[in-house]
Amino acid sequence: GRIAEWSDPRYALDERFVALSLLVDRGEESASGRWGRGEKRYGSLHEVLDDTAESAVVLLGPPGCGKSTLLRRFELETAVDGLRQAAEAVTFFVPLNMYRGEQPGGPAPEPGEWLQAQWSARFPALPALDRLLAEGRMVLLLDGLNEIPHRDPADCRELILVWKQFLHEVARGQAGNRVL
C-alpha cells in the first residue's frame, strides 16, 4: 500500500527525488555557529539513520523545503526494501495537523491513544501499533510538528511537550523503534 500511494502520479516519489543537504546541530554555544554541514555526505535518509545512534531525529526547515517529501520517500524506500529483503521495519507516516480533540476546542487526546486510533483506522488488518512498538519494529514518521492545531503559543508549547515526552518513552521503550 505504501509503494502504491507514494508511486501515484500525485506524488511520483518513485520517479523523482532531490537529495537534501544534512545540517548538523552543533549546539547553541558553538563558536562556529549552531548549524553546519556535516562532514559526511548522505545519499538517503536511510544512510543518515544507519549512521546515527539516536532513536529520534528531527527534520527542520522552512515550509516547502521538502521535509514531508523526504519522509514519504523514506517510507517508499522502506516498503520496497521490505519486499526485497523481508525487512522487519514498519513505517507509519502521520500528518500531525490532524491531531486534535474529538470536539472543537476540546482537549487533545494522549499521543499514544491518538496514534493507535489512526493506525487501527488505516491498517485494520495489521498487528496493533502497541504490539509493533513493543517488538521494536516501528519507524514513526510524524509530519508537521509545527502544524499541530493549537489555541495560542502557550498551548502549542504544551502540546509539543506532551509529544516530546511520549516520543522519549517510545524511543527508549524498545530498541529498534525510531522517530522522525
PDB file of C-alpha atoms in Angstrom:
ATOM      1  CA  GLY A   1       0.000   0.000   0.000  1.00  0.00           C
ATOM      2  CA  ARG A   2       2.809   2.428   0.823  1.00  0.00           C
ATOM      3  CA  ILE A   3       4.500   1.750  -2.521  1.00  0.00           C
ATOM      4  CA  ALA A   4       1.249   2.253  -4.430  1.00  0.00           C
ATOM      5  CA  GLU A   5       0.373   5.509  -2.662  1.00  0.00           C
ATOM      6  CA  TRP A   6       3.772   7.176  -2.963  1.00  0.00           C
ATOM      7  CA  SER A   7       4.168   5.981  -6.587  1.00  0.00           C
ATOM      8  CA  ASP A   8       0.822   7.533  -7.563  1.00  0.00           C
ATOM      9  CA  PRO A   9       1.206  10.403 -10.076  1.00  0.00           C
ATOM     10  CA  ARG A  10       0.131  12.830  -7.329  1.00  0.00           C
ATOM     11  CA  TYR A  11       3.427  12.144  -5.531  1.00  0.00           C
ATOM     12  CA  ALA A  12       5.545  10.159  -8.053  1.00  0.00           C
ATOM     13  CA  LEU A  13       8.242   9.654  -5.442  1.00  0.00           C
ATOM     14  CA  ASP A  14       9.404   6.566  -7.288  1.00  0.00           C
ATOM     15  CA  GLU A  15      10.392   8.737 -10.270  1.00  0.00           C
ATOM     16  CA  ARG A  16      11.820  11.929  -8.882  1.00  0.00           C
ATOM     17  CA  PHE A  17      13.797  12.869  -5.865  1.00  0.00           C
ATOM     18  CA  VAL A  18      16.105  15.708  -4.953  1.00  0.00           C
ATOM     19  CA  ALA A  19      18.790  14.941  -2.400  1.00  0.00           C
ATOM     20  CA  LEU A  20      18.940  17.268   0.585  1.00  0.00           C
ATOM     21  CA  SER A  21      21.964  18.558   2.472  1.00  0.00           C
ATOM     22  CA  LEU A  22      22.408  17.398   6.036  1.00  0.00           C
ATOM     23  CA  LEU A  23      22.967  20.148   8.568  1.00  0.00           C
ATOM     24  CA  VAL A  24      24.198  19.168  11.995  1.00  0.00           C
ATOM     25  CA  ASP A  25      23.130  20.964  15.165  1.00  0.00           C
ATOM     26  CA  ARG A  26      26.412  21.819  16.857  1.00  0.00           C
ATOM     27  CA  GLY A  27      24.651  23.362  19.864  1.00  0.00           C
ATOM     28  CA  GLU A  28      23.831  26.904  20.857  1.00  0.00           C
ATOM     29  CA  GLU A  29      27.287  27.525  22.330  1.00  0.00           C
ATOM     30  CA  SER A  30      29.293  26.523  19.233  1.00  0.00           C
ATOM     31  CA  ALA A  31      31.871  29.145  18.231  1.00  0.00           C
ATOM     32  CA  SER A  32      31.488  28.214  14.551  1.00  0.00           C
ATOM     33  CA  GLY A  33      27.704  28.696  14.611  1.00  0.00           C
ATOM     34  CA  ARG A  34      24.909  26.394  15.640  1.00  0.00           C
ATOM     35  CA  TRP A  35      24.179  24.840  12.255  1.00  0.00           C
ATOM     36  CA  GLY A  36      26.820  23.461   9.942  1.00  0.00           C
ATOM     37  CA  ARG A  37      27.160  20.957   7.177  1.00  0.00           C
ATOM     38  CA  GLY A  38      28.174  17.560   8.411  1.00  0.00           C
ATOM     39  CA  GLU A  39      31.489  16.268   7.132  1.00  0.00           C
ATOM     40  CA  LYS A  40      29.960  13.136   5.646  1.00  0.00           C
ATOM     41  CA  ARG A  41      27.570  13.268   2.678  1.00  0.00           C
ATOM     42  CA  TYR A  42      24.491  11.046   2.581  1.00  0.00           C
ATOM     43  CA  GLY A  43      22.505   9.831  -0.380  1.00  0.00           C
ATOM     44  CA  SER A  44      19.359   8.992   1.589  1.00  0.00           C
ATOM     45  CA  LEU A  45      17.674   9.317   4.940  1.00  0.00           C
ATOM     46  CA  HIS A  46      18.328   5.591   5.455  1.00  0.00           C
ATOM     47  CA  GLU A  47      22.065   6.289   5.354  1.00  0.00           C
ATOM     48  CA  VAL A  48      21.686   9.082   7.903  1.00  0.00           C
ATOM     49  CA  LEU A  49      19.772   6.817  10.290  1.00  0.00           C
ATOM     50  CA  ASP A  50      22.226   3.949   9.798  1.00  0.00           C
ATOM     51  CA  ASP A  51      25.000   6.341  10.832  1.00  0.00           C
ATOM     52  CA  THR A  52      23.081   7.858  13.773  1.00  0.00           C
ATOM     53  CA  ALA A  53      22.758   6.193  17.140  1.00  0.00           C
ATOM     54  CA  GLU A  54      19.894   8.461  18.186  1.00  0.00           C
ATOM     55  CA  SER A  55      16.460   6.855  18.112  1.00  0.00           C
ATOM     56  CA  ALA A  56      14.765  10.208  17.471  1.00  0.00           C
ATOM     57  CA  VAL A  57      15.730  12.609  14.687  1.00  0.00           C
ATOM     58  CA  VAL A  58      14.132  15.979  13.985  1.00  0.00           C
ATOM     59  CA  LEU A  59      13.960  17.304  10.430  1.00  0.00           C
ATOM     60  CA  LEU A  60      13.996  21.087  10.348  1.00  0.00           C
ATOM     61  CA  GLY A  61      13.475  23.530   7.528  1.00  0.00           C
ATOM     62  CA  PRO A  62      11.187  26.232   6.251  1.00  0.00           C
ATOM     63  CA  PRO A  63       7.816  25.395   4.687  1.00  0.00           C
ATOM     64  CA  GLY A  64       8.181  23.864   1.244  1.00  0.00           C
ATOM     65  CA  CYS A  65      11.797  22.750   1.637  1.00  0.00           C
ATOM     66  CA  GLY A  66      10.974  19.049   1.302  1.00  0.00           C
ATOM     67  CA  LYS A  67      10.583  17.625   4.819  1.00  0.00           C
ATOM     68  CA  SER A  68       7.292  15.850   4.012  1.00  0.00           C
ATOM     69  CA  THR A  69       8.672  14.622   0.706  1.00  0.00           C
ATOM     70  CA  LEU A  70      11.735  13.234   2.458  1.00  0.00           C
ATOM     71  CA  LEU A  71       9.568  11.322   4.951  1.00  0.00           C
ATOM     72  CA  ARG A  72       7.347   9.960   2.176  1.00  0.00           C
ATOM     73  CA  ARG A  73      10.384   8.927   0.136  1.00  0.00           C
ATOM     74  CA  PHE A  74      11.808   7.193   3.212  1.00  0.00           C
ATOM     75  CA  GLU A  75       8.541   5.280   3.652  1.00  0.00           C
ATOM     76  CA  LEU A  76       8.552   4.277  -0.025  1.00  0.00           C
ATOM     77  CA  GLU A  77      12.156   3.057   0.152  1.00  0.00           C
ATOM     78  CA  THR A  78      11.469   1.144   3.379  1.00  0.00           C
ATOM     79  CA  ALA A  79       8.462  -0.594   1.792  1.00  0.00           C
ATOM     80  CA  VAL A  80      10.495  -1.556  -1.281  1.00  0.00           C
ATOM     81  CA  ASP A  81      13.306  -2.849   0.949  1.00  0.00           C
ATOM     82  CA  GLY A  82      10.743  -4.844   2.931  1.00  0.00           C
ATOM     83  CA  LEU A  83       9.566  -6.611  -0.206  1.00  0.00           C
ATOM     84  CA  ARG A  84      13.089  -7.295  -1.443  1.00  0.00           C
ATOM     85  CA  GLN A  85      14.717  -8.365   1.804  1.00  0.00           C
ATOM     86  CA  ALA A  86      11.852  -9.167   4.159  1.00  0.00           C
ATOM     87  CA  ALA A  87      12.960  -6.267   6.377  1.00  0.00           C
ATOM     88  CA  GLU A  88      11.326  -6.075   9.773  1.00  0.00           C
ATOM     89  CA  ALA A  89      10.833  -2.287   9.978  1.00  0.00           C
ATOM     90  CA  VAL A  90       7.292  -0.966   9.685  1.00  0.00           C
ATOM     91  CA  THR A  91       6.753   2.725   8.957  1.00  0.00           C
ATOM     92  CA  PHE A  92       3.817   4.918   9.885  1.00  0.00           C
ATOM     93  CA  PHE A  93       3.550   8.313   8.172  1.00  0.00           C
ATOM     94  CA  VAL A  94       1.216  10.548  10.163  1.00  0.00           C
ATOM     95  CA  PRO A  95       0.385  14.213   9.433  1.00  0.00           C
ATOM     96  CA  LEU A  96       0.187  15.922  12.815  1.00  0.00           C
ATOM     97  CA  ASN A  97      -2.123  18.638  11.509  1.00  0.00           C
ATOM     98  CA  MET A  98      -4.912  16.097  12.152  1.00  0.00           C
ATOM     99  CA  TYR A  99      -4.072  15.813  15.883  1.00  0.00           C
ATOM    100  CA  ARG A 100      -6.991  17.349  17.760  1.00  0.00           C
ATOM    101  CA  GLY A 101      -9.689  16.589  20.271  1.00  0.00           C
ATOM    102  CA  GLU A 102     -12.963  14.930  19.327  1.00  0.00           C
ATOM    103  CA  GLN A 103     -14.910  18.144  19.995  1.00  0.00           C
ATOM    104  CA  PRO A 104     -13.885  21.517  18.526  1.00  0.00           C
ATOM    105  CA  GLY A 105     -11.832  23.307  21.156  1.00  0.00           C
ATOM    106  CA  GLY A 106     -11.788  20.182  23.332  1.00  0.00           C
ATOM    107  CA  PRO A 107      -8.669  18.691  24.872  1.00  0.00           C
ATOM    108  CA  ALA A 108      -6.301  16.829  22.586  1.00  0.00           C
ATOM    109  CA  PRO A 109      -6.039  13.071  23.190  1.00  0.00           C
ATOM    110  CA  GLU A 110      -2.943  11.405  24.531  1.00  0.00           C
ATOM    111  CA  PRO A 111      -0.473  10.960  21.636  1.00  0.00           C
ATOM    112  CA  GLY A 112      -0.247   7.173  22.045  1.00  0.00           C
ATOM    113  CA  GLU A 113      -4.000   6.722  22.040  1.00  0.00           C
ATOM    114  CA  TRP A 114      -4.385   9.034  19.054  1.00  0.00           C
ATOM    115  CA  LEU A 115      -1.684   7.230  17.066  1.00  0.00           C
ATOM    116  CA  GLN A 116      -3.245   3.864  17.898  1.00  0.00           C
ATOM    117  CA  ALA A 117      -6.634   5.086  16.629  1.00  0.00           C
ATOM    118  CA  GLN A 118      -5.037   6.434  13.430  1.00  0.00           C
ATOM    119  CA  TRP A 119      -3.183   3.150  12.885  1.00  0.00           C
ATOM    120  CA  SER A 120      -6.258   0.993  13.504  1.00  0.00           C
ATOM    121  CA  ALA A 121      -8.382   3.080  11.129  1.00  0.00           C
ATOM    122  CA  ARG A 122      -5.824   2.958   8.302  1.00  0.00           C
ATOM    123  CA  PHE A 123      -4.468  -0.565   8.757  1.00  0.00           C
ATOM    124  CA  PRO A 124      -7.125  -2.725  10.445  1.00  0.00           C
ATOM    125  CA  ALA A 125      -5.638  -5.989   9.119  1.00  0.00           C
ATOM    126  CA  LEU A 126      -2.162  -5.335  10.552  1.00  0.00           C
ATOM    127  CA  PRO A 127      -0.999  -6.044  14.104  1.00  0.00           C
ATOM    128  CA  ALA A 128      -1.794  -3.355  16.680  1.00  0.00           C
ATOM    129  CA  LEU A 129       0.568  -0.395  16.854  1.00  0.00           C
ATOM    130  CA  ASP A 130       1.423  -1.028  20.514  1.00  0.00           C
ATOM    131  CA  ARG A 131       2.432  -4.600  19.628  1.00  0.00           C
ATOM    132  CA  LEU A 132       4.764  -3.404  16.857  1.00  0.00           C
ATOM    133  CA  LEU A 133       6.230  -0.785  19.203  1.00  0.00           C
ATOM    134  CA  ALA A 134       6.788  -3.458  21.863  1.00  0.00           C
ATOM    135  CA  GLU A 135       8.620  -5.546  19.244  1.00  0.00           C
ATOM    136  CA  GLY A 136      10.877  -2.588  18.344  1.00  0.00           C
ATOM    137  CA  ARG A 137       9.786  -2.616  14.695  1.00  0.00           C
ATOM    138  CA  MET A 138       8.289   0.851  14.235  1.00  0.00           C
ATOM    139  CA  VAL A 139       9.571   3.922  12.494  1.00  0.00           C
ATOM    140  CA  LEU A 140       7.145   6.747  13.257  1.00  0.00           C
ATOM    141  CA  LEU A 141       7.234   9.434  10.574  1.00  0.00           C
ATOM    142  CA  LEU A 142       5.495  12.372  12.251  1.00  0.00           C
ATOM    143  CA  ASP A 143       4.993  15.163   9.758  1.00  0.00           C
ATOM    144  CA  GLY A 144       4.283  18.793  10.532  1.00  0.00           C
ATOM    145  CA  LEU A 145       5.073  19.278  14.210  1.00  0.00           C
ATOM    146  CA  ASN A 146       4.598  22.994  13.614  1.00  0.00           C
ATOM    147  CA  GLU A 147       1.115  22.293  12.204  1.00  0.00           C
ATOM    148  CA  ILE A 148      -0.426  20.741  15.330  1.00  0.00           C
ATOM    149  CA  PRO A 149      -3.695  22.616  15.898  1.00  0.00           C
ATOM    150  CA  HIS A 150      -3.404  24.902  18.919  1.00  0.00           C
ATOM    151  CA  ARG A 151      -5.201  27.846  20.536  1.00  0.00           C
ATOM    152  CA  ASP A 152      -2.196  30.059  21.261  1.00  0.00           C
ATOM    153  CA  PRO A 153       1.614  29.852  21.572  1.00  0.00           C
ATOM    154  CA  ALA A 154       1.428  28.532  25.155  1.00  0.00           C
ATOM    155  CA  ASP A 155      -0.953  25.760  24.069  1.00  0.00           C
ATOM    156  CA  CYS A 156       1.396  24.901  21.195  1.00  0.00           C
ATOM    157  CA  ARG A 157       4.373  24.604  23.560  1.00  0.00           C
ATOM    158  CA  GLU A 158       2.329  22.405  25.914  1.00  0.00           C
ATOM    159  CA  LEU A 159       1.232  20.080  23.093  1.00  0.00           C
ATOM    160  CA  ILE A 160       4.781  19.786  21.799  1.00  0.00           C
ATOM    161  CA  LEU A 161       5.977  18.940  25.325  1.00  0.00           C
ATOM    162  CA  VAL A 162       3.324  16.189  25.592  1.00  0.00           C
ATOM    163  CA  TRP A 163       4.503  14.740  22.264  1.00  0.00           C
ATOM    164  CA  LYS A 164       8.148  15.034  23.300  1.00  0.00           C
ATOM    165  CA  GLN A 165       7.517  13.080  26.498  1.00  0.00           C
ATOM    166  CA  PHE A 166       5.571  10.411  24.623  1.00  0.00           C
ATOM    167  CA  LEU A 167       8.270  10.072  21.961  1.00  0.00           C
ATOM    168  CA  HIS A 168      11.003   9.740  24.582  1.00  0.00           C
ATOM    169  CA  GLU A 169       9.050   6.794  26.001  1.00  0.00           C
ATOM    170  CA  VAL A 170       8.659   5.242  22.532  1.00  0.00           C
ATOM    171  CA  ALA A 171      12.298   5.706  21.627  1.00  0.00           C
ATOM    172  CA  ARG A 172      13.575   4.356  24.922  1.00  0.00           C
ATOM    173  CA  GLY A 173      10.893   1.705  25.374  1.00  0.00           C
ATOM    174  CA  GLN A 174      12.301  -0.831  22.954  1.00  0.00           C
ATOM    175  CA  ALA A 175      15.493  -0.841  20.915  1.00  0.00           C
ATOM    176  CA  GLY A 176      14.739  -0.675  17.223  1.00  0.00           C
ATOM    177  CA  ASN A 177      11.953   1.901  17.291  1.00  0.00           C
ATOM    178  CA  ARG A 178      12.798   5.170  15.548  1.00  0.00           C
ATOM    179  CA  VAL A 179      11.012   8.509  15.399  1.00  0.00           C
ATOM    180  CA  LEU A 180      11.416  11.163  12.756  1.00  0.00           C
TER     181      LEU A 180
END
